[in-house]
């Protein structure tokens, strides 16, 4: 029960049975609130780009490719 | 052969997040859009290798990521320091990477090694599972987890984000996770 697990998640000295009942069994390197704040900033930055939608150049590109393919198939 | 309507829709639907991923990889909007364009051309040229029913978005991310990596390696041979150049791009062209409020975060991101940066973005922003991210990066799930953890730890340091109830890194865990990375 109490043997050390090299992959020890939270506390290697803690019995595995107790450990598995914890909400997070993964190695907690940073506290939850720090992770949450990093995650928020990362997503805000990412979503800012996502919210720009599809620039015309990509719709045009696909339309052009589609037209070329239609031409080829005739 | 006409392009399947559903393929076209799925490809277009993936473009916004492909751009966001590409910008986070290379730190430059114009370069990122070129990267996305090259990805779409490659994808459509090889559309027969896409398995219907599987995740189109993950497939496109994989192509973009691999293309970026091979370009990056090429450039690295030509220009000496890849990472330094990335950071330099950000500094010299603040308007290139969007709003001022994200500047500090982007600069911190630029200081991460490329493999940690991509893992963090795939899992933390693109919404892929560790398993999907591992497939996209062509590595083990444990490697992705380790990279994400290291990226977070480093970002928290760089951005000086602290918590009162902070738990210090477990040395055993760190050593084990680092072990996954040895190829």
mmCIF file of N, CA and C in Angstrom, chain B residues 48-172:
data_model
loop_
_atom_site.group_PDB
_atom_site.id
_atom_site.type_symbol
_atom_site.label_atom_id
_atom_site.label_comp_id
_atom_site.label_asym_id
_atom_site.label_seq_id
_atom_site.Cartn_x
_atom_site.Cartn_y
_atom_site.Cartn_z
ATOM 1 N N UNK B 48 -7.118 12.331 -50.273
ATOM 2 C CA UNK B 48 -7.420 10.893 -50.295
ATOM 3 C C UNK B 48 -6.856 10.167 -49.081
ATOM 4 N N UNK B 49 -5.820 10.759 -48.460
ATOM 5 C CA UNK B 49 -5.256 10.095 -47.289
ATOM 6 C C UNK B 49 -6.014 10.456 -46.009
ATOM 7 N N UNK B 50 -6.982 11.362 -46.139
ATOM 8 C CA UNK B 50 -7.825 11.662 -44.968
ATOM 9 C C UNK B 50 -8.899 10.597 -44.831
ATOM 10 N N UNK B 51 -9.024 10.042 -43.640
ATOM 11 C CA UNK B 51 -10.030 9.006 -43.409
ATOM 12 C C UNK B 51 -11.337 9.643 -42.959
ATOM 13 N N UNK B 52 -12.375 9.523 -43.795
ATOM 14 C CA UNK B 52 -13.670 10.124 -43.422
ATOM 15 C C UNK B 52 -14.118 9.595 -42.060
ATOM 16 N N UNK B 53 -14.701 10.473 -41.300
ATOM 17 C CA UNK B 53 -15.163 10.060 -39.976
ATOM 18 C C UNK B 53 -14.152 10.370 -38.890
ATOM 19 N N UNK B 54 -12.889 10.594 -39.277
ATOM 20 C CA UNK B 54 -11.912 10.989 -38.269
ATOM 21 C C UNK B 54 -11.895 12.519 -38.174
ATOM 22 N N UNK B 55 -11.146 13.014 -37.226
ATOM 23 C CA UNK B 55 -11.146 14.436 -36.919
ATOM 24 C C UNK B 55 -10.370 15.254 -37.973
ATOM 25 N N UNK B 56 -11.119 15.976 -38.810
ATOM 26 C CA UNK B 56 -10.511 16.795 -39.871
ATOM 27 C C UNK B 56 -9.581 17.847 -39.283
ATOM 28 N N UNK B 57 -10.038 18.475 -38.193
ATOM 29 C CA UNK B 57 -9.261 19.526 -37.570
ATOM 30 C C UNK B 57 -7.895 18.993 -37.107
ATOM 31 N N UNK B 58 -7.896 17.848 -36.442
ATOM 32 C CA UNK B 58 -6.646 17.254 -35.951
ATOM 33 C C UNK B 58 -5.718 16.903 -37.118
ATOM 34 N N UNK B 59 -6.316 16.447 -38.196
ATOM 35 C CA UNK B 59 -5.523 16.093 -39.396
ATOM 36 C C UNK B 59 -4.836 17.337 -39.966
ATOM 37 N N UNK B 60 -5.581 18.437 -40.050
ATOM 38 C CA UNK B 60 -5.021 19.686 -40.570
ATOM 39 C C UNK B 60 -3.945 20.256 -39.636
ATOM 40 N N UNK B 61 -4.193 20.165 -38.335
ATOM 41 C CA UNK B 61 -3.204 20.631 -37.360
ATOM 42 C C UNK B 61 -1.894 19.851 -37.520
ATOM 43 N N UNK B 62 -2.030 18.542 -37.755
ATOM 44 C CA UNK B 62 -0.839 17.701 -37.919
ATOM 45 C C UNK B 62 -0.027 18.153 -39.129
ATOM 46 N N UNK B 63 -0.735 18.420 -40.234
ATOM 47 C CA UNK B 63 -0.046 18.859 -41.451
ATOM 48 C C UNK B 63 0.650 20.201 -41.206
ATOM 49 N N UNK B 64 -0.068 21.115 -40.579
ATOM 50 C CA UNK B 64 0.508 22.438 -40.309
ATOM 51 C C UNK B 64 1.733 22.330 -39.407
ATOM 52 N N UNK B 65 1.586 21.556 -38.363
ATOM 53 C CA UNK B 65 2.669 21.397 -37.388
ATOM 54 C C UNK B 65 3.916 20.787 -38.052
ATOM 55 N N UNK B 66 3.711 19.735 -38.846
ATOM 56 C CA UNK B 66 4.847 19.083 -39.499
ATOM 57 C C UNK B 66 5.495 20.003 -40.533
ATOM 58 N N UNK B 67 4.658 20.727 -41.231
ATOM 59 C CA UNK B 67 5.184 21.654 -42.230
ATOM 60 C C UNK B 67 6.009 22.747 -41.550
ATOM 61 N N UNK B 68 5.471 23.290 -40.466
ATOM 62 C CA UNK B 68 6.193 24.319 -39.722
ATOM 63 C C UNK B 68 7.533 23.786 -39.216
ATOM 64 N N UNK B 69 7.515 22.579 -38.668
ATOM 65 C CA UNK B 69 8.732 21.997 -38.131
ATOM 66 C C UNK B 69 9.801 21.796 -39.196
ATOM 67 N N UNK B 70 9.396 21.332 -40.390
ATOM 68 C CA UNK B 70 10.404 21.097 -41.426
ATOM 69 C C UNK B 70 10.942 22.426 -41.963
ATOM 70 N N UNK B 71 10.065 23.425 -42.056
ATOM 71 C CA UNK B 71 10.495 24.768 -42.453
ATOM 72 C C UNK B 71 11.452 25.341 -41.415
ATOM 73 N N UNK B 72 11.069 25.142 -40.181
ATOM 74 C CA UNK B 72 11.820 25.673 -39.058
ATOM 75 C C UNK B 72 13.234 25.092 -39.022
ATOM 76 N N UNK B 73 13.286 23.782 -39.268
ATOM 77 C CA UNK B 73 14.603 23.123 -39.295
ATOM 78 C C UNK B 73 15.454 23.667 -40.425
ATOM 79 N N UNK B 74 14.808 23.869 -41.575
ATOM 80 C CA UNK B 74 15.508 24.408 -42.739
ATOM 81 C C UNK B 74 16.080 25.790 -42.413
ATOM 82 N N UNK B 75 15.210 26.629 -41.851
ATOM 83 C CA UNK B 75 15.635 27.989 -41.525
ATOM 84 C C UNK B 75 16.710 28.003 -40.470
ATOM 85 N N UNK B 76 16.588 27.068 -39.554
ATOM 86 C CA UNK B 76 17.546 27.025 -38.468
ATOM 87 C C UNK B 76 18.947 26.754 -39.013
ATOM 88 N N UNK B 77 18.989 25.957 -40.070
ATOM 89 C CA UNK B 77 20.278 25.684 -40.696
ATOM 90 C C UNK B 77 20.787 26.941 -41.399
ATOM 91 N N UNK B 78 19.854 27.682 -41.968
ATOM 92 C CA UNK B 78 20.254 28.894 -42.693
ATOM 93 C C UNK B 78 20.601 30.029 -41.727
ATOM 94 N N UNK B 79 19.656 30.347 -40.858
ATOM 95 C CA UNK B 79 19.890 31.383 -39.854
ATOM 96 C C UNK B 79 20.234 30.667 -38.560
ATOM 97 N N UNK B 80 21.183 31.198 -37.815
ATOM 98 C CA UNK B 80 21.642 30.428 -36.664
ATOM 99 C C UNK B 80 20.586 30.130 -35.603
ATOM 100 N N UNK B 81 20.116 31.149 -34.887
ATOM 101 C CA UNK B 81 19.257 30.807 -33.759
ATOM 102 C C UNK B 81 17.771 30.983 -34.050
ATOM 103 N N UNK B 82 17.086 29.902 -34.009
ATOM 104 C CA UNK B 82 15.653 29.911 -34.277
ATOM 105 C C UNK B 82 14.853 30.624 -33.209
ATOM 106 N N UNK B 83 15.065 30.247 -31.975
ATOM 107 C CA UNK B 83 14.282 30.804 -30.865
ATOM 108 C C UNK B 83 14.534 32.305 -30.723
ATOM 109 N N UNK B 84 15.786 32.704 -30.831
ATOM 110 C CA UNK B 84 16.150 34.103 -30.676
ATOM 111 C C UNK B 84 15.477 34.944 -31.739
ATOM 112 N N UNK B 85 15.407 34.380 -32.917
ATOM 113 C CA UNK B 85 14.801 35.075 -34.041
ATOM 114 C C UNK B 85 13.299 35.268 -33.825
ATOM 115 N N UNK B 86 12.701 34.241 -33.266
ATOM 116 C CA UNK B 86 11.271 34.310 -32.963
ATOM 117 C C UNK B 86 11.006 35.470 -31.997
ATOM 118 N N UNK B 87 11.786 35.504 -30.939
ATOM 119 C CA UNK B 87 11.618 36.560 -29.930
ATOM 120 C C UNK B 87 11.869 37.933 -30.547
ATOM 121 N N UNK B 88 12.841 37.998 -31.436
ATOM 122 C CA UNK B 88 13.214 39.240 -32.103
ATOM 123 C C UNK B 88 12.067 39.727 -32.989
ATOM 124 N N UNK B 89 11.425 38.784 -33.683
ATOM 125 C CA UNK B 89 10.286 39.120 -34.538
ATOM 126 C C UNK B 89 9.205 39.815 -33.716
ATOM 127 N N UNK B 90 8.972 39.278 -32.542
ATOM 128 C CA UNK B 90 7.930 39.841 -31.687
ATOM 129 C C UNK B 90 8.295 41.253 -31.243
ATOM 130 N N UNK B 91 9.544 41.440 -30.891
ATOM 131 C CA UNK B 91 9.963 42.729 -30.366
ATOM 132 C C UNK B 91 9.920 43.815 -31.442
ATOM 133 N N UNK B 92 10.365 43.448 -32.631
ATOM 134 C CA UNK B 92 10.474 44.452 -33.671
ATOM 135 C C UNK B 92 9.141 44.760 -34.341
ATOM 136 N N UNK B 93 8.195 43.850 -34.225
ATOM 137 C CA UNK B 93 6.916 44.076 -34.899
ATOM 138 C C UNK B 93 5.749 43.844 -33.952
ATOM 139 N N UNK B 94 5.592 44.728 -32.968
ATOM 140 C CA UNK B 94 4.514 44.495 -32.008
ATOM 141 C C UNK B 94 3.147 44.419 -32.660
ATOM 142 N N UNK B 95 2.955 45.149 -33.749
ATOM 143 C CA UNK B 95 1.636 45.141 -34.401
ATOM 144 C C UNK B 95 1.350 43.813 -35.087
ATOM 145 N N UNK B 96 2.400 43.013 -35.236
ATOM 146 C CA UNK B 96 2.248 41.744 -35.952
ATOM 147 C C UNK B 96 1.496 40.707 -35.131
ATOM 148 N N UNK B 97 1.451 40.884 -33.863
ATOM 149 C CA UNK B 97 0.836 39.805 -33.102
ATOM 150 C C UNK B 97 -0.350 40.255 -32.263
ATOM 151 N N UNK B 98 -1.072 41.201 -32.824
ATOM 152 C CA UNK B 98 -2.357 41.522 -32.241
ATOM 153 C C UNK B 98 -2.305 42.521 -31.102
ATOM 154 N N UNK B 99 -3.301 42.415 -30.261
ATOM 155 C CA UNK B 99 -3.527 43.436 -29.263
ATOM 156 C C UNK B 99 -2.413 43.559 -28.235
ATOM 157 N N UNK B 100 -2.244 44.793 -27.776
ATOM 158 C CA UNK B 100 -1.220 45.123 -26.793
ATOM 159 C C UNK B 100 -1.384 44.297 -25.514
ATOM 160 N N UNK B 101 -2.632 44.027 -25.144
ATOM 161 C CA UNK B 101 -2.868 43.332 -23.880
ATOM 162 C C UNK B 101 -2.288 41.907 -23.875
ATOM 163 N N UNK B 102 -2.021 41.367 -25.056
ATOM 164 C CA UNK B 102 -1.466 40.018 -25.118
ATOM 165 C C UNK B 102 0.048 40.026 -25.292
ATOM 166 N N UNK B 103 0.601 41.230 -25.354
ATOM 167 C CA UNK B 103 2.019 41.335 -25.685
ATOM 168 C C UNK B 103 2.917 40.613 -24.682
ATOM 169 N N UNK B 104 2.658 40.883 -23.428
ATOM 170 C CA UNK B 104 3.494 40.293 -22.383
ATOM 171 C C UNK B 104 3.420 38.770 -22.434
ATOM 172 N N UNK B 105 2.196 38.289 -22.633
ATOM 173 C CA UNK B 105 2.002 36.844 -22.679
ATOM 174 C C UNK B 105 2.709 36.239 -23.890
ATOM 175 N N UNK B 106 2.580 36.907 -25.034
ATOM 176 C CA UNK B 106 3.234 36.394 -26.245
ATOM 177 C C UNK B 106 4.750 36.393 -26.111
ATOM 178 N N UNK B 107 5.270 37.432 -25.461
ATOM 179 C CA UNK B 107 6.723 37.486 -25.266
ATOM 180 C C UNK B 107 7.196 36.350 -24.380
ATOM 181 N N UNK B 108 6.383 36.044 -23.364
ATOM 182 C CA UNK B 108 6.731 34.921 -22.490
ATOM 183 C C UNK B 108 6.648 33.605 -23.268
ATOM 184 N N UNK B 109 5.609 33.471 -24.074
ATOM 185 C CA UNK B 109 5.447 32.274 -24.907
ATOM 186 C C UNK B 109 6.642 32.090 -25.836
ATOM 187 N N UNK B 110 7.146 33.219 -26.340
ATOM 188 C CA UNK B 110 8.260 33.180 -27.296
ATOM 189 C C UNK B 110 9.524 32.627 -26.659
ATOM 190 N N UNK B 111 9.587 32.697 -25.328
ATOM 191 C CA UNK B 111 10.784 32.214 -24.642
ATOM 192 C C UNK B 111 10.738 30.706 -24.382
ATOM 193 N N UNK B 112 9.592 30.095 -24.639
ATOM 194 C CA UNK B 112 9.488 28.648 -24.431
ATOM 195 C C UNK B 112 10.106 27.912 -25.621
ATOM 196 N N UNK B 113 10.658 26.729 -25.365
ATOM 197 C CA UNK B 113 11.097 25.890 -26.486
ATOM 198 C C UNK B 113 9.892 25.541 -27.363
ATOM 199 N N UNK B 114 10.125 25.386 -28.663
ATOM 200 C CA UNK B 114 9.029 25.161 -29.606
ATOM 201 C C UNK B 114 8.156 23.964 -29.224
ATOM 202 N N UNK B 115 8.748 22.888 -28.731
ATOM 203 C CA UNK B 115 7.938 21.701 -28.431
ATOM 204 C C UNK B 115 7.008 21.938 -27.240
ATOM 205 N N UNK B 116 7.472 22.737 -26.275
ATOM 206 C CA UNK B 116 6.609 23.050 -25.134
ATOM 207 C C UNK B 116 5.495 24.008 -25.546
ATOM 208 N N UNK B 117 5.847 24.953 -26.388
ATOM 209 C CA UNK B 117 4.864 25.940 -26.840
ATOM 210 C C UNK B 117 3.726 25.258 -27.593
ATOM 211 N N UNK B 118 4.075 24.383 -28.525
ATOM 212 C CA UNK B 118 3.019 23.738 -29.308
ATOM 213 C C UNK B 118 2.148 22.838 -28.424
ATOM 214 N N UNK B 119 2.767 22.128 -27.492
ATOM 215 C CA UNK B 119 1.990 21.247 -26.610
ATOM 216 C C UNK B 119 1.011 22.049 -25.765
ATOM 217 N N UNK B 120 1.496 23.147 -25.202
ATOM 218 C CA UNK B 120 0.645 23.990 -24.360
ATOM 219 C C UNK B 120 -0.541 24.550 -25.144
ATOM 220 N N UNK B 121 -0.297 25.020 -26.354
ATOM 221 C CA UNK B 121 -1.365 25.619 -27.156
ATOM 222 C C UNK B 121 -2.385 24.562 -27.571
ATOM 223 N N UNK B 122 -1.910 23.403 -28.005
ATOM 224 C CA UNK B 122 -2.830 22.345 -28.455
ATOM 225 C C UNK B 122 -3.765 21.915 -27.333
ATOM 226 N N UNK B 123 -3.190 21.745 -26.135
ATOM 227 C CA UNK B 123 -3.984 21.260 -25.005
ATOM 228 C C UNK B 123 -4.740 22.399 -24.309
ATOM 229 N N UNK B 124 -4.046 23.511 -24.119
ATOM 230 C CA UNK B 124 -4.616 24.597 -23.318
ATOM 231 C C UNK B 124 -5.521 25.555 -24.068
ATOM 232 N N UNK B 125 -5.381 25.623 -25.400
ATOM 233 C CA UNK B 125 -6.186 26.589 -26.146
ATOM 234 C C UNK B 125 -6.980 25.955 -27.285
ATOM 235 N N UNK B 126 -6.367 25.043 -28.033
ATOM 236 C CA UNK B 126 -7.080 24.444 -29.168
ATOM 237 C C UNK B 126 -8.110 23.418 -28.720
ATOM 238 N N UNK B 127 -8.005 22.983 -27.476
ATOM 239 C CA UNK B 127 -8.993 22.065 -26.940
ATOM 240 C C UNK B 127 -8.786 20.608 -27.303
ATOM 241 N N UNK B 128 -7.574 20.234 -27.698
ATOM 242 C CA UNK B 128 -7.311 18.826 -27.981
ATOM 243 C C UNK B 128 -7.013 18.086 -26.691
ATOM 244 N N UNK B 129 -7.335 16.791 -26.690
ATOM 245 C CA UNK B 129 -6.989 15.967 -25.535
ATOM 246 C C UNK B 129 -5.483 15.701 -25.587
ATOM 247 N N UNK B 130 -4.935 15.196 -24.486
ATOM 248 C CA UNK B 130 -3.505 14.858 -24.471
ATOM 249 C C UNK B 130 -3.206 13.839 -25.564
ATOM 250 N N UNK B 131 -4.135 12.920 -25.765
ATOM 251 C CA UNK B 131 -3.936 11.866 -26.758
ATOM 252 C C UNK B 131 -3.913 12.450 -28.174
ATOM 253 N N UNK B 132 -4.859 13.345 -28.449
ATOM 254 C CA UNK B 132 -4.889 13.982 -29.772
ATOM 255 C C UNK B 132 -3.631 14.822 -29.997
ATOM 256 N N UNK B 133 -3.233 15.556 -28.955
ATOM 257 C CA UNK B 133 -2.027 16.384 -29.069
ATOM 258 C C UNK B 133 -0.800 15.508 -29.312
ATOM 259 N N UNK B 134 -0.766 14.350 -28.665
ATOM 260 C CA UNK B 134 0.357 13.420 -28.859
ATOM 261 C C UNK B 134 0.395 12.929 -30.305
ATOM 262 N N UNK B 135 -0.775 12.648 -30.871
ATOM 263 C CA UNK B 135 -0.841 12.224 -32.279
ATOM 264 C C UNK B 135 -0.366 13.340 -33.197
ATOM 265 N N UNK B 136 -0.805 14.550 -32.915
ATOM 266 C CA UNK B 136 -0.432 15.686 -33.760
ATOM 267 C C UNK B 136 1.085 15.909 -33.711
ATOM 268 N N UNK B 137 1.666 15.792 -32.521
ATOM 269 C CA UNK B 137 3.107 16.046 -32.365
ATOM 270 C C UNK B 137 3.954 14.809 -32.625
ATOM 271 N N UNK B 138 3.318 13.673 -32.826
ATOM 272 C CA UNK B 138 4.065 12.447 -33.069
ATOM 273 C C UNK B 138 4.927 12.029 -31.891
ATOM 274 N N UNK B 139 4.368 12.149 -30.677
ATOM 275 C CA UNK B 139 5.124 11.721 -29.500
ATOM 276 C C UNK B 139 4.196 11.017 -28.517
ATOM 277 N N UNK B 140 4.758 10.551 -27.407
ATOM 278 C CA UNK B 140 3.964 9.841 -26.411
ATOM 279 C C UNK B 140 3.097 10.813 -25.611
ATOM 280 N N UNK B 141 1.989 10.286 -25.069
ATOM 281 C CA UNK B 141 1.100 11.114 -24.252
ATOM 282 C C UNK B 141 1.853 11.699 -23.052
ATOM 283 N N UNK B 142 2.689 10.865 -22.438
ATOM 284 C CA UNK B 142 3.471 11.322 -21.288
ATOM 285 C C UNK B 142 4.383 12.492 -21.637
ATOM 286 N N UNK B 143 4.896 12.465 -22.859
ATOM 287 C CA UNK B 143 5.770 13.556 -23.310
ATOM 288 C C UNK B 143 4.986 14.854 -23.421
ATOM 289 N N UNK B 144 3.761 14.750 -23.947
ATOM 290 C CA UNK B 144 2.919 15.944 -24.062
ATOM 291 C C UNK B 144 2.632 16.504 -22.674
ATOM 292 N N UNK B 145 2.255 15.628 -21.748
ATOM 293 C CA UNK B 145 1.944 16.073 -20.389
ATOM 294 C C UNK B 145 3.133 16.777 -19.764
ATOM 295 N N UNK B 146 4.298 16.174 -19.939
ATOM 296 C CA UNK B 146 5.501 16.749 -19.377
ATOM 297 C C UNK B 146 5.808 18.117 -19.991
ATOM 298 N N UNK B 147 5.627 18.222 -21.305
ATOM 299 C CA UNK B 147 5.895 19.501 -21.978
ATOM 300 C C UNK B 147 4.917 20.577 -21.528
ATOM 301 N N UNK B 148 3.652 20.188 -21.384
ATOM 302 C CA UNK B 148 2.639 21.154 -20.942
ATOM 303 C C UNK B 148 2.963 21.627 -19.523
ATOM 304 N N UNK B 149 3.336 20.684 -18.670
ATOM 305 C CA UNK B 149 3.670 21.054 -17.291
ATOM 306 C C UNK B 149 4.867 21.989 -17.226
ATOM 307 N N UNK B 150 5.874 21.665 -18.014
ATOM 308 C CA UNK B 150 7.065 22.511 -17.998
ATOM 309 C C UNK B 150 6.774 23.889 -18.581
ATOM 310 N N UNK B 151 5.932 23.902 -19.618
ATOM 311 C CA UNK B 151 5.560 25.188 -20.230
ATOM 312 C C UNK B 151 4.829 26.062 -19.220
ATOM 313 N N UNK B 152 3.894 25.455 -18.492
ATOM 314 C CA UNK B 152 3.124 26.221 -17.495
ATOM 315 C C UNK B 152 4.025 26.753 -16.393
ATOM 316 N N UNK B 153 4.906 25.880 -15.906
ATOM 317 C CA UNK B 153 5.796 26.283 -14.826
ATOM 318 C C UNK B 153 6.664 27.462 -15.251
ATOM 319 N N UNK B 154 7.192 27.358 -16.459
ATOM 320 C CA UNK B 154 8.074 28.417 -16.979
ATOM 321 C C UNK B 154 7.295 29.718 -17.211
ATOM 322 N N UNK B 155 6.103 29.594 -17.751
ATOM 323 C CA UNK B 155 5.284 30.794 -17.994
ATOM 324 C C UNK B 155 4.946 31.496 -16.686
ATOM 325 N N UNK B 156 4.609 30.696 -15.667
ATOM 326 C CA UNK B 156 4.272 31.285 -14.366
ATOM 327 C C UNK B 156 5.469 32.055 -13.823
ATOM 328 N N UNK B 157 6.668 31.516 -14.046
ATOM 329 C CA UNK B 157 7.891 32.205 -13.615
ATOM 330 C C UNK B 157 8.072 33.504 -14.394
ATOM 331 N N UNK B 158 7.982 33.387 -15.711
ATOM 332 C CA UNK B 158 8.223 34.548 -16.577
ATOM 333 C C UNK B 158 7.215 35.671 -16.338
ATOM 334 N N UNK B 159 5.961 35.273 -16.094
ATOM 335 C CA UNK B 159 4.906 36.270 -15.918
ATOM 336 C C UNK B 159 4.734 36.638 -14.448
ATOM 337 N N UNK B 160 5.540 35.978 -13.603
ATOM 338 C CA UNK B 160 5.517 36.259 -12.182
ATOM 339 C C UNK B 160 4.130 36.045 -11.572
ATOM 340 N N UNK B 161 3.533 34.931 -11.939
ATOM 341 C CA UNK B 161 2.224 34.593 -11.369
ATOM 342 C C UNK B 161 2.444 33.655 -10.179
ATOM 343 N N UNK B 162 1.983 34.098 -9.041
ATOM 344 C CA UNK B 162 2.158 33.285 -7.837
ATOM 345 C C UNK B 162 0.821 32.961 -7.210
ATOM 346 N N UNK B 163 0.866 31.961 -6.380
ATOM 347 C CA UNK B 163 -0.323 31.623 -5.631
ATOM 348 C C UNK B 163 0.070 31.479 -4.178
ATOM 349 N N UNK B 164 -0.860 31.798 -3.293
ATOM 350 C CA UNK B 164 -0.544 31.667 -1.871
ATOM 351 C C UNK B 164 -0.392 30.198 -1.496
ATOM 352 N N UNK B 165 -1.239 29.363 -2.045
ATOM 353 C CA UNK B 165 -1.186 27.946 -1.687
ATOM 354 C C UNK B 165 -0.378 27.125 -2.670
ATOM 355 N N UNK B 166 0.669 27.726 -3.190
ATOM 356 C CA UNK B 166 1.428 27.044 -4.235
ATOM 357 C C UNK B 166 2.140 25.785 -3.729
ATOM 358 N N UNK B 167 2.043 24.737 -4.520
ATOM 359 C CA UNK B 167 2.720 23.490 -4.195
ATOM 360 C C UNK B 167 3.998 23.424 -5.025
ATOM 361 N N UNK B 168 5.101 23.241 -4.369
ATOM 362 C CA UNK B 168 6.371 23.189 -5.086
ATOM 363 C C UNK B 168 6.463 21.956 -5.968
ATOM 364 N N UNK B 169 7.301 22.022 -7.010
ATOM 365 C CA UNK B 169 7.420 20.872 -7.899
ATOM 366 C C UNK B 169 7.983 19.660 -7.168
ATOM 367 N N UNK B 170 7.400 18.560 -7.381
ATOM 368 C CA UNK B 170 7.829 17.311 -6.779
ATOM 369 C C UNK B 170 9.020 16.782 -7.580
ATOM 370 N N UNK B 171 10.148 16.685 -6.942
ATOM 371 C CA UNK B 171 11.379 16.307 -7.658
ATOM 372 C C UNK B 171 11.283 14.927 -8.309
ATOM 373 N N UNK B 172 10.647 13.978 -7.592
ATOM 374 C CA UNK B 172 10.508 12.627 -8.133
ATOM 375 C C UNK B 172 9.697 12.664 -9.416
#
